[in-house]
């Protein structure tokens, strides 16, 4: 079972009408996802009772194409709900697989040899070593691994420290799930995905730097 409200809190969005091609039609409001009896790809939403009724709607998850290339993703985030929410979305989206999900840098580093991710989603505010320091350590040992920051911080110093540490992109946690999946794909293909707010700050930084010259 997975809480719709948990997804809503995880991604800081008010209306979950479409989650990354996973669930085609989810009504906003309190409820839960329940595995249906017919198939592993059948799920239902049970909303809170209203006037003695229990409305129920069944939705179908898209079955993965066997020939679709799989992007293996590792998550490092100390928030249990966010970490589990991301894992759920990745595992239920064709073309993605969560190969590991850890609350701290030390755990991720210890298992990196076995997990072998294509992309790492890295939070910044972690217990022990920060996500920025963790990125630095990972890139030192596994330089070919792609690290994509996923954080609530939008301050310029955090952005540039992360990029200097070796992250290829910087996505804010309020980003809708579909856009996050696109960012993961873009990062894997050699791009540098950034949330619009972050990209604007980076652009303004270089504009100001150019004026000084």
PDB file of C-alpha atoms in Angstrom:
ATOM      1  CA  UNK A   1       0.000   0.000   0.000  1.00  0.00           C
ATOM      2  CA  UNK A   2       1.130   3.527  -0.708  1.00  0.00           C
ATOM      3  CA  UNK A   3      -0.375   6.777   0.476  1.00  0.00           C
ATOM      4  CA  UNK A   4      -1.456   9.291  -2.163  1.00  0.00           C
ATOM      5  CA  UNK A   5      -0.889  12.011   0.413  1.00  0.00           C
ATOM      6  CA  UNK A   6       2.627  10.668   0.901  1.00  0.00           C
ATOM      7  CA  UNK A   7       3.276  11.218  -2.822  1.00  0.00           C
ATOM      8  CA  UNK A   8       1.799  14.675  -2.515  1.00  0.00           C
ATOM      9  CA  UNK A   9       4.071  15.531   0.423  1.00  0.00           C
ATOM     10  CA  UNK A  10       7.057  13.892  -1.247  1.00  0.00           C
ATOM     11  CA  UNK A  11       6.909  16.119  -4.315  1.00  0.00           C
ATOM     12  CA  UNK A  12       5.317  19.236  -2.763  1.00  0.00           C
ATOM     13  CA  UNK A  13       2.519  19.355  -5.316  1.00  0.00           C
ATOM     14  CA  UNK A  14      -1.174  19.934  -4.694  1.00  0.00           C
ATOM     15  CA  UNK A  15      -2.687  17.844  -7.464  1.00  0.00           C
ATOM     16  CA  UNK A  16      -1.496  14.418  -8.479  1.00  0.00           C
ATOM     17  CA  UNK A  17      -3.365  13.763 -11.695  1.00  0.00           C
ATOM     18  CA  UNK A  18      -0.593  11.955 -13.534  1.00  0.00           C
ATOM     19  CA  UNK A  19       2.474  10.360 -11.998  1.00  0.00           C
ATOM     20  CA  UNK A  20       5.175   9.790 -14.540  1.00  0.00           C
ATOM     21  CA  UNK A  21       3.139   7.488 -16.818  1.00  0.00           C
ATOM     22  CA  UNK A  22       2.637   5.187 -13.872  1.00  0.00           C
ATOM     23  CA  UNK A  23      -0.932   5.831 -12.888  1.00  0.00           C
ATOM     24  CA  UNK A  24      -3.048   7.245 -15.673  1.00  0.00           C
ATOM     25  CA  UNK A  25      -5.740   8.757 -13.572  1.00  0.00           C
ATOM     26  CA  UNK A  26      -5.437   9.553  -9.888  1.00  0.00           C
ATOM     27  CA  UNK A  27      -8.027  11.721  -8.187  1.00  0.00           C
ATOM     28  CA  UNK A  28      -6.659  14.358  -5.836  1.00  0.00           C
ATOM     29  CA  UNK A  29      -7.688  13.867  -2.247  1.00  0.00           C
ATOM     30  CA  UNK A  30      -7.015  11.472   0.580  1.00  0.00           C
ATOM     31  CA  UNK A  31      -6.822   7.830  -0.306  1.00  0.00           C
ATOM     32  CA  UNK A  32      -4.542   4.909  -0.879  1.00  0.00           C
ATOM     33  CA  UNK A  33      -3.247   2.726  -3.677  1.00  0.00           C
ATOM     34  CA  UNK A  34      -4.115  -0.945  -3.301  1.00  0.00           C
ATOM     35  CA  UNK A  35      -2.790  -3.812  -5.402  1.00  0.00           C
ATOM     36  CA  UNK A  36      -5.749  -5.262  -7.286  1.00  0.00           C
ATOM     37  CA  UNK A  37      -6.687  -8.922  -7.567  1.00  0.00           C
ATOM     38  CA  UNK A  38      -6.468  -9.245 -11.379  1.00  0.00           C
ATOM     39  CA  UNK A  39      -2.878  -8.357 -12.123  1.00  0.00           C
ATOM     40  CA  UNK A  40       0.291  -6.918 -10.665  1.00  0.00           C
ATOM     41  CA  UNK A  41      -0.359  -3.912 -12.890  1.00  0.00           C
ATOM     42  CA  UNK A  42      -3.872  -3.240 -11.575  1.00  0.00           C
ATOM     43  CA  UNK A  43      -4.231  -0.736  -8.782  1.00  0.00           C
ATOM     44  CA  UNK A  44      -7.197   1.055  -7.278  1.00  0.00           C
ATOM     45  CA  UNK A  45      -7.799   4.276  -5.414  1.00  0.00           C
ATOM     46  CA  UNK A  46     -10.088   4.189  -2.423  1.00  0.00           C
ATOM     47  CA  UNK A  47     -11.095   7.681  -1.381  1.00  0.00           C
ATOM     48  CA  UNK A  48     -12.330   8.616   2.068  1.00  0.00           C
ATOM     49  CA  UNK A  49     -16.018   7.684   2.587  1.00  0.00           C
ATOM     50  CA  UNK A  50     -18.504  10.344   1.600  1.00  0.00           C
ATOM     51  CA  UNK A  51     -22.132  10.168   2.782  1.00  0.00           C
ATOM     52  CA  UNK A  52     -21.829   6.469   3.482  1.00  0.00           C
ATOM     53  CA  UNK A  53     -20.380   5.589   0.080  1.00  0.00           C
ATOM     54  CA  UNK A  54     -16.949   4.271  -0.782  1.00  0.00           C
ATOM     55  CA  UNK A  55     -16.186   5.388  -4.356  1.00  0.00           C
ATOM     56  CA  UNK A  56     -13.572   3.224  -5.990  1.00  0.00           C
ATOM     57  CA  UNK A  57     -11.827   3.528  -9.320  1.00  0.00           C
ATOM     58  CA  UNK A  58      -9.361   1.115 -10.899  1.00  0.00           C
ATOM     59  CA  UNK A  59      -6.459   2.319 -12.988  1.00  0.00           C
ATOM     60  CA  UNK A  60      -3.937   0.380 -15.065  1.00  0.00           C
ATOM     61  CA  UNK A  61      -0.184   0.756 -14.915  1.00  0.00           C
ATOM     62  CA  UNK A  62       1.676   0.643 -18.211  1.00  0.00           C
ATOM     63  CA  UNK A  63       3.481  -2.668 -18.545  1.00  0.00           C
ATOM     64  CA  UNK A  64       7.171  -2.254 -19.318  1.00  0.00           C
ATOM     65  CA  UNK A  65       8.479  -3.047 -22.781  1.00  0.00           C
ATOM     66  CA  UNK A  66      11.050  -5.837 -22.551  1.00  0.00           C
ATOM     67  CA  UNK A  67      13.227  -4.019 -25.100  1.00  0.00           C
ATOM     68  CA  UNK A  68      13.136  -0.684 -23.250  1.00  0.00           C
ATOM     69  CA  UNK A  69      16.587   0.240 -21.888  1.00  0.00           C
ATOM     70  CA  UNK A  70      16.601   0.364 -18.101  1.00  0.00           C
ATOM     71  CA  UNK A  71      18.069   3.337 -16.265  1.00  0.00           C
ATOM     72  CA  UNK A  72      19.358   2.148 -12.897  1.00  0.00           C
ATOM     73  CA  UNK A  73      18.954   4.799 -10.210  1.00  0.00           C
ATOM     74  CA  UNK A  74      20.319   5.011  -6.679  1.00  0.00           C
ATOM     75  CA  UNK A  75      18.706   7.331  -4.112  1.00  0.00           C
ATOM     76  CA  UNK A  76      20.463   9.027  -1.206  1.00  0.00           C
ATOM     77  CA  UNK A  77      17.956  10.880   0.995  1.00  0.00           C
ATOM     78  CA  UNK A  78      17.444  10.817   4.754  1.00  0.00           C
ATOM     79  CA  UNK A  79      13.681  11.484   4.569  1.00  0.00           C
ATOM     80  CA  UNK A  80      11.989   8.074   4.691  1.00  0.00           C
ATOM     81  CA  UNK A  81       8.816   9.187   2.906  1.00  0.00           C
ATOM     82  CA  UNK A  82      10.666  10.923   0.100  1.00  0.00           C
ATOM     83  CA  UNK A  83      13.131   8.065  -0.316  1.00  0.00           C
ATOM     84  CA  UNK A  84      10.383   5.417  -0.391  1.00  0.00           C
ATOM     85  CA  UNK A  85       8.212   7.580  -2.652  1.00  0.00           C
ATOM     86  CA  UNK A  86      11.022   7.957  -5.167  1.00  0.00           C
ATOM     87  CA  UNK A  87      11.759   4.242  -5.050  1.00  0.00           C
ATOM     88  CA  UNK A  88       8.083   3.434  -5.674  1.00  0.00           C
ATOM     89  CA  UNK A  89       7.839   5.791  -8.657  1.00  0.00           C
ATOM     90  CA  UNK A  90      11.040   4.506 -10.239  1.00  0.00           C
ATOM     91  CA  UNK A  91      10.126   0.847  -9.830  1.00  0.00           C
ATOM     92  CA  UNK A  92       6.633   1.388 -11.240  1.00  0.00           C
ATOM     93  CA  UNK A  93       7.812   3.378 -14.266  1.00  0.00           C
ATOM     94  CA  UNK A  94       8.827   1.445 -17.403  1.00  0.00           C
ATOM     95  CA  UNK A  95      12.483   2.026 -18.215  1.00  0.00           C
ATOM     96  CA  UNK A  96      13.584   2.766 -14.645  1.00  0.00           C
ATOM     97  CA  UNK A  97      14.802   0.656 -11.749  1.00  0.00           C
ATOM     98  CA  UNK A  98      15.807   1.675  -8.241  1.00  0.00           C
ATOM     99  CA  UNK A  99      18.927  -0.330  -7.400  1.00  0.00           C
ATOM    100  CA  UNK A 100      19.408   1.156  -3.937  1.00  0.00           C
ATOM    101  CA  UNK A 101      17.990   3.717  -1.522  1.00  0.00           C
ATOM    102  CA  UNK A 102      19.992   4.937   1.456  1.00  0.00           C
ATOM    103  CA  UNK A 103      19.583   7.575   4.187  1.00  0.00           C
ATOM    104  CA  UNK A 104      23.270   8.513   4.440  1.00  0.00           C
ATOM    105  CA  UNK A 105      26.425   8.884   2.378  1.00  0.00           C
ATOM    106  CA  UNK A 106      28.307   6.101   4.200  1.00  0.00           C
ATOM    107  CA  UNK A 107      25.603   3.549   3.334  1.00  0.00           C
ATOM    108  CA  UNK A 108      25.602   4.557  -0.339  1.00  0.00           C
ATOM    109  CA  UNK A 109      29.393   4.409  -0.637  1.00  0.00           C
ATOM    110  CA  UNK A 110      29.523   1.000   1.031  1.00  0.00           C
ATOM    111  CA  UNK A 111      27.095  -0.512  -1.484  1.00  0.00           C
ATOM    112  CA  UNK A 112      28.023   1.364  -4.648  1.00  0.00           C
ATOM    113  CA  UNK A 113      30.145  -1.495  -6.013  1.00  0.00           C
ATOM    114  CA  UNK A 114      27.159  -3.833  -5.896  1.00  0.00           C
ATOM    115  CA  UNK A 115      24.430  -1.366  -6.912  1.00  0.00           C
ATOM    116  CA  UNK A 116      26.199  -0.039 -10.032  1.00  0.00           C
ATOM    117  CA  UNK A 117      23.751   2.820 -10.748  1.00  0.00           C
ATOM    118  CA  UNK A 118      23.605   4.844 -13.932  1.00  0.00           C
ATOM    119  CA  UNK A 119      22.329   7.911 -12.056  1.00  0.00           C
ATOM    120  CA  UNK A 120      22.417   8.863  -8.372  1.00  0.00           C
ATOM    121  CA  UNK A 121      19.729  11.163  -6.943  1.00  0.00           C
ATOM    122  CA  UNK A 122      21.513  13.031  -4.168  1.00  0.00           C
ATOM    123  CA  UNK A 123      19.970  15.056  -1.366  1.00  0.00           C
ATOM    124  CA  UNK A 124      22.134  17.721   0.291  1.00  0.00           C
ATOM    125  CA  UNK A 125      21.007  17.728   3.934  1.00  0.00           C
ATOM    126  CA  UNK A 126      22.216  14.283   5.013  1.00  0.00           C
ATOM    127  CA  UNK A 127      23.381  13.027   8.416  1.00  0.00           C
ATOM    128  CA  UNK A 128      27.154  12.853   8.592  1.00  0.00           C
ATOM    129  CA  UNK A 129      28.711  13.878   5.290  1.00  0.00           C
ATOM    130  CA  UNK A 130      26.526  16.259   3.293  1.00  0.00           C
ATOM    131  CA  UNK A 131      25.256  15.361  -0.156  1.00  0.00           C
ATOM    132  CA  UNK A 132      27.839  17.725  -1.637  1.00  0.00           C
ATOM    133  CA  UNK A 133      30.688  15.981   0.176  1.00  0.00           C
ATOM    134  CA  UNK A 134      29.176  12.608  -0.706  1.00  0.00           C
ATOM    135  CA  UNK A 135      29.148  13.603  -4.385  1.00  0.00           C
ATOM    136  CA  UNK A 136      32.796  14.591  -4.123  1.00  0.00           C
ATOM    137  CA  UNK A 137      33.712  11.228  -2.571  1.00  0.00           C
ATOM    138  CA  UNK A 138      31.706   9.223  -5.100  1.00  0.00           C
ATOM    139  CA  UNK A 139      33.229  11.032  -8.090  1.00  0.00           C
ATOM    140  CA  UNK A 140      36.704  10.456  -6.670  1.00  0.00           C
ATOM    141  CA  UNK A 141      36.169   6.680  -6.587  1.00  0.00           C
ATOM    142  CA  UNK A 142      33.635   6.266  -9.417  1.00  0.00           C
ATOM    143  CA  UNK A 143      34.270   9.161 -11.819  1.00  0.00           C
ATOM    144  CA  UNK A 144      31.923   7.800 -14.493  1.00  0.00           C
ATOM    145  CA  UNK A 145      28.848   7.744 -12.220  1.00  0.00           C
ATOM    146  CA  UNK A 146      26.287  10.489 -12.933  1.00  0.00           C
ATOM    147  CA  UNK A 147      25.134  12.423  -9.870  1.00  0.00           C
ATOM    148  CA  UNK A 148      21.994  14.552  -9.990  1.00  0.00           C
ATOM    149  CA  UNK A 149      21.226  16.732  -6.971  1.00  0.00           C
ATOM    150  CA  UNK A 150      17.626  16.547  -5.726  1.00  0.00           C
ATOM    151  CA  UNK A 151      17.106  18.994  -2.898  1.00  0.00           C
ATOM    152  CA  UNK A 152      14.987  21.742  -1.356  1.00  0.00           C
ATOM    153  CA  UNK A 153      17.917  24.172  -1.321  1.00  0.00           C
ATOM    154  CA  UNK A 154      17.952  26.814  -4.049  1.00  0.00           C
ATOM    155  CA  UNK A 155      20.754  29.006  -2.689  1.00  0.00           C
ATOM    156  CA  UNK A 156      23.531  29.907  -5.115  1.00  0.00           C
ATOM    157  CA  UNK A 157      26.322  28.636  -2.861  1.00  0.00           C
ATOM    158  CA  UNK A 158      24.720  25.176  -2.639  1.00  0.00           C
ATOM    159  CA  UNK A 159      24.179  25.075  -6.406  1.00  0.00           C
ATOM    160  CA  UNK A 160      27.756  25.950  -7.338  1.00  0.00           C
ATOM    161  CA  UNK A 161      29.324  23.808  -4.603  1.00  0.00           C
ATOM    162  CA  UNK A 162      27.348  20.833  -5.899  1.00  0.00           C
ATOM    163  CA  UNK A 163      28.422  21.427  -9.498  1.00  0.00           C
ATOM    164  CA  UNK A 164      32.047  21.868  -8.451  1.00  0.00           C
ATOM    165  CA  UNK A 165      31.824  18.586  -6.501  1.00  0.00           C
ATOM    166  CA  UNK A 166      30.869  16.768  -9.698  1.00  0.00           C
ATOM    167  CA  UNK A 167      27.064  16.861  -9.952  1.00  0.00           C
ATOM    168  CA  UNK A 168      25.810  17.194 -13.536  1.00  0.00           C
ATOM    169  CA  UNK A 169      22.501  18.815 -12.634  1.00  0.00           C
ATOM    170  CA  UNK A 170      20.422  20.329  -9.876  1.00  0.00           C
ATOM    171  CA  UNK A 171      16.706  19.613  -9.434  1.00  0.00           C
ATOM    172  CA  UNK A 172      14.443  20.993  -6.715  1.00  0.00           C
ATOM    173  CA  UNK A 173      12.199  18.583  -4.832  1.00  0.00           C
ATOM    174  CA  UNK A 174       9.080  20.512  -5.746  1.00  0.00           C
ATOM    175  CA  UNK A 175       9.608  19.343  -9.345  1.00  0.00           C
ATOM    176  CA  UNK A 176       6.666  17.222 -10.609  1.00  0.00           C
ATOM    177  CA  UNK A 177       7.482  13.503 -10.962  1.00  0.00           C
ATOM    178  CA  UNK A 178       7.237  13.434 -14.765  1.00  0.00           C
ATOM    179  CA  UNK A 179       9.779  16.266 -15.042  1.00  0.00           C
ATOM    180  CA  UNK A 180      12.071  14.516 -12.572  1.00  0.00           C
ATOM    181  CA  UNK A 181      12.078  11.356 -14.684  1.00  0.00           C
ATOM    182  CA  UNK A 182      12.875  13.429 -17.765  1.00  0.00           C
ATOM    183  CA  UNK A 183      15.752  15.022 -15.848  1.00  0.00           C
ATOM    184  CA  UNK A 184      17.130  11.599 -14.915  1.00  0.00           C
ATOM    185  CA  UNK A 185      17.021  10.514 -18.555  1.00  0.00           C
ATOM    186  CA  UNK A 186      18.654  13.764 -19.657  1.00  0.00           C
ATOM    187  CA  UNK A 187      21.428  13.388 -17.088  1.00  0.00           C
ATOM    188  CA  UNK A 188      22.091   9.806 -18.164  1.00  0.00           C
ATOM    189  CA  UNK A 189      22.396  10.911 -21.785  1.00  0.00           C
ATOM    190  CA  UNK A 190      25.040  13.508 -20.940  1.00  0.00           C
ATOM    191  CA  UNK A 191      22.828  16.544 -20.317  1.00  0.00           C
ATOM    192  CA  UNK A 192      22.860  18.988 -17.435  1.00  0.00           C
ATOM    193  CA  UNK A 193      19.245  19.223 -16.217  1.00  0.00           C
ATOM    194  CA  UNK A 194      18.321  22.034 -13.845  1.00  0.00           C
ATOM    195  CA  UNK A 195      15.089  23.328 -12.421  1.00  0.00           C
ATOM    196  CA  UNK A 196      14.075  26.609 -14.056  1.00  0.00           C
ATOM    197  CA  UNK A 197      14.713  28.588 -10.884  1.00  0.00           C
ATOM    198  CA  UNK A 198      18.199  27.099 -10.588  1.00  0.00           C
ATOM    199  CA  UNK A 199      19.073  27.625 -14.261  1.00  0.00           C
ATOM    200  CA  UNK A 200      18.053  31.277 -13.967  1.00  0.00           C
ATOM    201  CA  UNK A 201      20.402  31.785 -11.008  1.00  0.00           C
ATOM    202  CA  UNK A 202      23.268  30.160 -12.882  1.00  0.00           C
ATOM    203  CA  UNK A 203      22.576  32.352 -15.928  1.00  0.00           C
ATOM    204  CA  UNK A 204      22.392  35.517 -13.812  1.00  0.00           C
ATOM    205  CA  UNK A 205      25.684  34.620 -12.162  1.00  0.00           C
ATOM    206  CA  UNK A 206      27.486  34.499 -15.512  1.00  0.00           C
ATOM    207  CA  UNK A 207      25.750  37.661 -16.710  1.00  0.00           C
ATOM    208  CA  UNK A 208      27.006  39.554 -13.673  1.00  0.00           C
ATOM    209  CA  UNK A 209      30.458  38.039 -14.127  1.00  0.00           C
ATOM    210  CA  UNK A 210      30.504  39.214 -17.742  1.00  0.00           C
ATOM    211  CA  UNK A 211      29.582  42.781 -16.704  1.00  0.00           C
ATOM    212  CA  UNK A 212      32.531  42.870 -14.300  1.00  0.00           C
ATOM    213  CA  UNK A 213      34.883  42.012 -17.171  1.00  0.00           C
TER     214      UNK A 213
END
